[in-house]
Coordinates of C-alpha atoms and ligand atoms in Angstrom, one line a residue:
X1 CA 0.2 -24.8 -11.8
X2 CA -2.2 -21.9 -11.3
X3 CA -4.6 -21.5 -14.2
X4 CA -6.7 -18.4 -13.9
X5 CA -9.5 -19.7 -16.2
X6 CA -9.8 -22.9 -14.1
X7 CA -9.9 -20.9 -10.8
X8 CA -12.9 -18.8 -11.9
X9 CA -14.8 -21.5 -13.8
X10 CA -18.5 -21.5 -13.0
X11 CA -18.3 -18.5 -10.7
X12 CA -21.4 -16.3 -10.6
X13 CA -19.6 -13.6 -8.7
X14 CA -16.0 -12.6 -8.4
X15 CA -14.6 -10.0 -6.0
X16 CA -11.2 -8.3 -6.1
X17 CA -9.5 -6.2 -3.4
X18 CA -6.1 -5.0 -2.2
X19 CA -4.7 -3.4 0.9
X20 CA -5.9 -0.4 2.8
X21 CA -4.3 2.9 1.7
X22 CA -3.8 1.5 -1.8
X23 CA -0.6 2.4 -3.5
X24 CA 0.2 2.2 -7.2
X25 CA 0.9 -1.5 -7.4
X26 CA -2.3 -2.3 -5.4
X27 CA -4.5 -0.1 -7.6
X28 CA -2.8 -1.1 -10.8
X29 CA -3.0 -4.9 -10.1
X30 CA -6.6 -4.8 -8.9
X31 CA -7.8 -2.7 -11.8
X32 CA -5.9 -4.8 -14.4
X33 CA -7.4 -8.0 -13.1
X34 CA -10.8 -6.3 -12.9
X35 CA -10.6 -5.1 -16.5
X36 CA -9.4 -8.5 -17.7
X37 CA -12.0 -10.5 -15.9
X38 CA -14.8 -8.2 -17.1
X39 CA -13.6 -8.8 -20.6
X40 CA -13.1 -12.5 -20.3
X41 CA -16.2 -13.6 -18.4
X42 CA -19.7 -13.8 -19.7
X43 CA -22.9 -12.0 -18.6
X44 CA -23.5 -14.7 -16.0
X45 CA -20.5 -13.6 -14.0
X46 CA -20.5 -10.4 -12.0
X47 CA -17.1 -9.0 -11.4
X48 CA -16.5 -6.3 -8.6
X49 CA -13.5 -4.5 -7.4
X50 CA -13.4 -3.1 -3.8
X51 CA -10.8 -0.5 -2.7
X52 CA -10.5 2.5 -0.5
X53 CA -10.7 5.7 -2.7
X54 CA -7.5 5.7 -4.8
X55 CA -5.5 9.0 -5.1
X56 CA -6.5 11.3 -8.0
X57 CA -3.3 10.4 -10.0
X58 CA -4.9 7.0 -10.7
X59 CA -7.8 8.6 -12.5
X60 CA -6.1 7.7 -15.8
X61 CA -6.9 4.0 -15.2
X62 CA -9.9 2.9 -17.2
X63 CA -13.2 2.3 -15.2
X64 CA -11.6 3.3 -12.0
X65 CA -14.9 5.0 -11.1
X66 CA -16.4 1.5 -10.9
X67 CA -14.6 0.7 -7.7
X68 CA -17.1 -0.2 -5.0
X69 CA -17.0 0.1 -1.2
X70 CA -17.1 -3.3 0.5
X71 CA -20.2 -2.3 2.4
X72 CA -22.1 -2.4 -0.9
X73 CA -21.8 -6.2 -1.1
X74 CA -24.5 -8.1 0.7
X75 CA -23.1 -11.6 0.0
X76 CA -19.5 -12.8 -0.2
X77 CA -18.7 -13.7 -3.9
X78 CA -18.0 -17.2 -5.1
X79 CA -14.4 -16.3 -5.8
X80 CA -12.4 -13.6 -4.1
X81 CA -8.9 -12.3 -5.1
X82 CA -6.8 -10.6 -2.4
X83 CA -4.0 -8.7 -4.1
X84 CA -0.8 -7.2 -2.8
X85 CA -1.4 -8.1 0.8
X86 CA -2.6 -10.8 3.2
X87 CA -6.3 -10.8 4.2
X88 CA -5.7 -8.9 7.5
X89 CA -4.8 -5.8 5.5
X90 CA -7.9 -5.9 3.3
X91 CA -9.7 -3.5 5.7
X92 CA -13.5 -3.7 5.2
X93 CA -13.2 -6.2 2.4
X94 CA -11.7 -8.8 4.7
X95 CA -15.2 -10.2 5.6
X96 CA -15.9 -10.7 1.8
X97 CA -12.7 -12.6 1.4
X98 CA -13.3 -14.8 4.5
X99 CA -16.8 -15.7 3.3
X100 CA -15.9 -16.4 -0.3
X101 CA -16.1 -20.0 -1.6
X102 CA -12.7 -19.8 -3.2
X103 CA -10.1 -17.4 -1.8
X104 CA -7.1 -16.6 -4.0
X105 CA -4.1 -14.6 -2.6
X106 CA -1.7 -13.1 -5.0
X107 CA 1.2 -11.2 -3.5
X108 CA 4.9 -10.5 -3.6
X109 CA 5.5 -9.5 0.0
X110 CA 8.1 -11.7 1.8
X111 CA 6.1 -11.3 5.0
X112 CA 3.0 -13.0 3.5
X113 CA 2.8 -16.8 4.0
X114 CA -0.4 -17.1 2.0
X115 CA -3.9 -16.8 3.4
X116 CA -6.0 -18.1 0.5
X117 CA -7.3 -21.6 -0.4
X118 CA -5.0 -20.9 -3.4
X119 CA -1.8 -18.8 -3.1
X120 CA 0.4 -17.2 -5.7
X121 CA 3.2 -15.7 -3.5
X122 CA 6.5 -14.8 -5.1
X123 CA 8.8 -12.4 -3.2
X124 CA 11.2 -12.3 -6.1
X125 CA 8.5 -10.5 -8.3
X126 CA 8.9 -6.8 -8.5
X127 CA 5.3 -6.2 -7.9
X128 CA 1.9 -7.8 -7.7
X129 CA 1.2 -6.3 -11.1
X130 CA 4.1 -8.4 -12.5
X131 CA 2.5 -11.5 -10.9
X132 CA -0.9 -10.7 -12.4
X133 CA 0.7 -10.2 -15.8
X134 CA 2.1 -13.7 -15.6
X135 CA -1.4 -15.1 -15.0
X136 CA -3.1 -13.4 -17.9
X137 CA -3.6 -14.7 -21.5
X138 CA -1.2 -12.3 -23.3
X139 CA -3.5 -12.2 -26.4
X140 CA -6.3 -10.7 -24.3
X141 CA -4.3 -7.9 -22.7
X142 CA -5.4 -4.6 -24.3
X143 CA -4.1 -1.1 -23.9
X144 CA -6.1 -0.2 -20.8
X145 CA -5.1 -3.4 -19.0
X146 CA -1.5 -2.8 -20.1
X147 CA -1.6 0.7 -18.7
X148 CA -2.9 -0.4 -15.3
X149 CA -0.2 -3.1 -15.0
X150 CA 2.5 -0.6 -16.1
X151 CA 1.5 1.9 -13.4
X152 CA 1.7 -0.9 -10.8
X153 CA 5.2 -1.9 -11.9
X154 CA 6.7 1.6 -12.1
X155 CA 5.4 2.5 -8.7
X156 CA 6.8 -0.6 -6.9
X157 CA 10.1 -0.4 -8.7
X158 CA 10.6 3.3 -8.5
X159 CA 10.5 3.5 -12.3
X160 CA 12.8 0.4 -12.7
X161 CA 15.4 1.7 -10.2
X162 CA 15.0 -0.6 -7.2
X163 CA 16.8 -3.9 -7.0
X164 CA 13.4 -5.8 -7.3
X165 CA 13.6 -4.9 -11.0
X166 CA 14.7 -8.0 -12.9
X167 CA 15.3 -8.7 -16.6
X168 CA 11.8 -10.3 -16.5
X169 CA 10.3 -7.1 -15.1
X170 CA 11.8 -5.2 -18.0
X171 CA 10.7 -7.7 -20.6
X172 CA 7.1 -7.5 -19.2
X173 CA 7.4 -3.6 -19.3
X174 CA 8.6 -3.8 -22.9
X175 CA 5.6 -5.9 -23.8
X176 CA 3.2 -3.6 -22.0
X177 CA 4.7 -0.5 -23.7
X178 CA 4.2 -2.2 -27.1
X179 CA 0.4 -1.5 -26.6
X180 CA 1.2 2.1 -27.5
X181 CA 0.1 4.3 -24.5
X182 CA 2.0 7.4 -23.4
X183 CA 4.3 5.7 -20.9
X184 CA 6.4 8.9 -20.5
X185 CA 3.4 11.0 -19.5
X186 CA 2.2 8.2 -17.2
X187 CA 5.5 8.1 -15.3
X188 CA 5.6 11.9 -15.0
X189 CA 1.9 12.3 -13.9
X190 CA 1.5 9.3 -11.6
X191 CA 5.0 9.0 -10.1
X192 CA 7.1 12.2 -10.2
X193 CA 4.5 15.0 -10.3
X194 CA 3.4 16.3 -6.8
X195 CA 0.9 19.0 -5.8
X196 CA 2.2 22.2 -4.4
X197 CA 1.1 21.1 -0.9
X198 CA 2.7 17.7 -1.3
X199 CA 6.0 19.4 -2.2
X200 CA 5.8 21.7 0.8
X201 CA 5.3 18.9 3.2
X202 CA 8.1 16.9 1.6
X203 CA 10.4 19.9 1.9
X204 CA 9.5 20.4 5.5
X205 CA 10.1 16.7 6.3
X206 CA 13.5 16.9 4.7
X207 CA 14.3 20.2 6.5
X208 CA 13.4 18.8 9.9
X209 CA 15.0 15.3 9.4
X210 CA 17.5 14.1 12.0
X211 CA 20.5 11.9 11.5
X212 CA 21.2 9.2 14.1
X213 CA 23.6 6.2 14.5
X214 CA 26.4 8.5 13.3
X215 CA 24.7 9.3 10.0
X216 CA 23.7 5.7 9.2
X217 CA 20.1 6.4 10.2
X218 CA 17.7 9.3 9.4
X219 CA 14.3 10.0 10.7
X220 CA 11.6 12.5 10.1
X221 CA 8.1 12.9 11.4
X222 CA 5.0 14.7 10.4
X223 CA 2.6 15.2 13.3
X224 CA -1.1 15.8 13.3
X225 CA -0.8 19.6 13.6
X226 CA 1.2 19.7 10.4
X227 CA -1.2 17.3 8.7
X228 CA -4.1 19.5 9.7
X229 CA -2.3 22.7 8.7
X230 CA -1.8 21.5 5.1
X231 CA -5.1 19.6 5.1
X232 CA -3.0 16.6 4.1
X233 CA -4.1 13.0 3.6
X234 CA -1.7 10.0 4.1
X235 CA -1.5 9.7 0.3
X236 CA 0.2 13.2 0.2
X237 CA 3.2 11.7 2.0
X238 CA 4.1 9.1 -0.5
X239 CA 7.7 9.2 -1.6
X240 CA 9.1 11.0 1.5
X241 CA 10.6 7.9 3.0
X242 CA 12.5 7.1 -0.2
X243 CA 13.8 10.7 -0.5
X244 CA 15.2 10.6 3.1
X245 CA 16.9 7.3 2.1
X246 CA 18.7 9.2 -0.7
X247 CA 20.9 10.9 1.9
X248 CA 24.5 9.9 1.4
X249 CA 25.8 7.5 4.1
X250 CA 22.3 6.6 5.3
X251 CA 21.6 2.8 5.5
X252 CA 18.1 3.1 6.9
X253 CA 15.5 5.9 6.7
X254 CA 12.4 6.2 8.9
X255 CA 9.5 8.4 8.0
X256 CA 6.5 8.5 10.2
X257 CA 3.3 10.4 10.5
X258 CA 0.9 10.7 13.4
X259 CA -2.5 9.0 12.8
X260 CA -3.8 9.5 16.4
X261 CA -2.4 10.8 19.6
X262 CA 0.9 8.9 20.1
X263 CA 0.1 6.5 17.2
X264 CA 2.5 6.6 14.3
X265 CA 2.4 5.0 10.8
X266 CA 6.0 4.1 10.1
X267 CA 7.7 3.7 6.7
X268 CA 11.2 2.4 6.4
X269 CA 13.6 2.3 3.5
X270 CA 17.0 0.6 3.7
X271 CA 20.1 -0.5 1.9
X272 CA 21.4 -4.1 1.7
X273 CA 22.7 -4.1 5.2
X274 CA 19.3 -3.6 7.0
X275 CA 16.3 -5.8 6.6
X276 CA 13.4 -3.6 7.4
X277 CA 10.8 -6.3 6.7
X278 CA 12.2 -8.1 9.7
X279 CA 12.0 -5.0 11.9
X280 CA 8.5 -4.1 10.7
X281 CA 7.3 -7.7 11.2
X282 CA 8.6 -7.6 14.8
X283 CA 6.4 -4.6 15.4
X284 CA 3.3 -6.2 13.8
X285 CA 3.8 -4.8 10.2
X286 CA 5.5 -6.2 7.2
X287 CA 6.8 -5.4 3.7
X288 CA 10.0 -6.1 1.7
X289 CA 13.6 -6.3 2.8
X290 CA 14.3 -2.7 1.7
X291 CA 10.8 -1.1 2.1
X292 CA 8.5 -1.9 4.9
X293 CA 6.1 -0.4 7.4
X294 CA 4.2 -0.8 10.6
X295 CA 2.1 1.1 13.1
X296 CA 3.7 2.0 16.5
X297 CA 2.5 3.7 19.6
X298 CA 4.4 5.9 22.1
X299 CA 6.2 9.2 21.9
X300 CA 8.3 10.1 18.8
X301 CA 11.4 9.3 20.8
X302 CA 10.1 5.9 22.0
X303 CA 9.4 4.9 18.5
X304 CA 12.8 6.0 17.2
X305 CA 14.6 4.4 20.1
X306 CA 12.8 1.1 19.6
X307 CA 13.5 1.0 15.8
X308 CA 17.0 2.3 16.2
X309 CA 18.0 -0.6 18.5
X310 CA 17.0 -3.1 15.8
X311 CA 18.7 -1.1 13.1
X312 CA 21.9 -0.9 15.1
X313 CA 21.9 -4.6 15.9
X314 CA 21.6 -5.4 12.2
X315 CA 24.3 -3.0 11.2
X316 CA 26.6 -4.6 13.8
X317 CA 25.9 -8.0 12.5
X318 CA 26.4 -7.0 8.8
Ligands
LIG401 P1 5.1 2.2 2.6 O1 6.2 2.6 3.5 O2 5.3 2.7 1.3 O3 3.8 2.5 3.2 O4 5.2 0.6 2.5 C1 6.3 -0.1 2.1 C2 6.0 -1.6 2.0 O5 5.7 -2.1 3.3 C3 4.8 -1.8 1.1 O6 5.0 -3.0 0.4 C4 3.6 -2.0 2.1 O7 2.7 -2.9 1.6 C5 4.3 -2.6 3.3 N1 3.7 -2.1 4.5 C6 3.6 -0.8 5.0 N2 3.0 -0.8 6.1 C7 2.6 -2.0 6.5 C8 1.9 -2.6 7.6 O8 1.5 -1.9 8.5 N3 1.7 -3.9 7.6 C9 2.2 -4.7 6.6 N4 2.0 -6.1 6.6 N5 2.9 -4.2 5.5 C10 3.1 -2.9 5.5
LIG402 MN1 3.3 -4.2 -4.2

């Protein structure tokens, strides 16, 4: 049985990090654990959180300005937590994880087989934030910690809509809300609200989307010219894959954007009949059954053809 207090006993330094291009669950779980450990350890323990710059919408999370760049650390810490990913997706923080005395991996991705000396991997959990909640002493959760965990949960469940939402998720959310923050505003400002430019790109991606497999697949792409035109960052594209999936009749949506010439970051969303984690893993990525991603090279048509073959095969088998 994993006991957080036992795992960090005697540590002079603790590091926390999550995946590259951090999403709501990654930022929420890392910041919640950071706030908690700062509060629950003494002055003899230095706690640090390392992440790529989170999107502005997460500015509401307490002490988010204390996030450090991995380059700032000279020595790996005694204990390192990798959250919401396996170590290969930690980016620059990977070397800190690899060098740490105790490596703890907490994740809910089905594609993660555990890369720590201690692993808390549960693909049935809605989010890594839900897993972190389970590990904390409930009496020591305060409003700021609750807010960070709540943000993580709403982002990974699509505000309690996706099928990863369990009765347990809702009970946890109820407990978090009892801390008395403005949950309604938090959902609006961190999940639904978009900038004008984000909405424009989203509209364009929907307008230019193409159906395939007789309407059971849909794909849209944003190339580098469009990214440059709108001066858009990858974070500005969040939510487009799910919107495409909302098309009636579609079993699998593919959204991709060009990161380099003929290199595409692919996001997939699916219904019960297509396991996109399996497809993404085949192409070197990973994720969940209904939401996964990978990076692929080739022309737009190569990428779509390669993915479409796998989607079609799964649909035939289903
Ligand atoms: P998104 O499409 O929103 O970027 O990601 C959907 C899910 O797939 C998330 O849980 C994310 O962590 C995972 N994912 C996306 N891209 C990759 C990837 O390149 N590698 C792995 N292992 N997981 C990914
Ligand atoms: Mn997650």
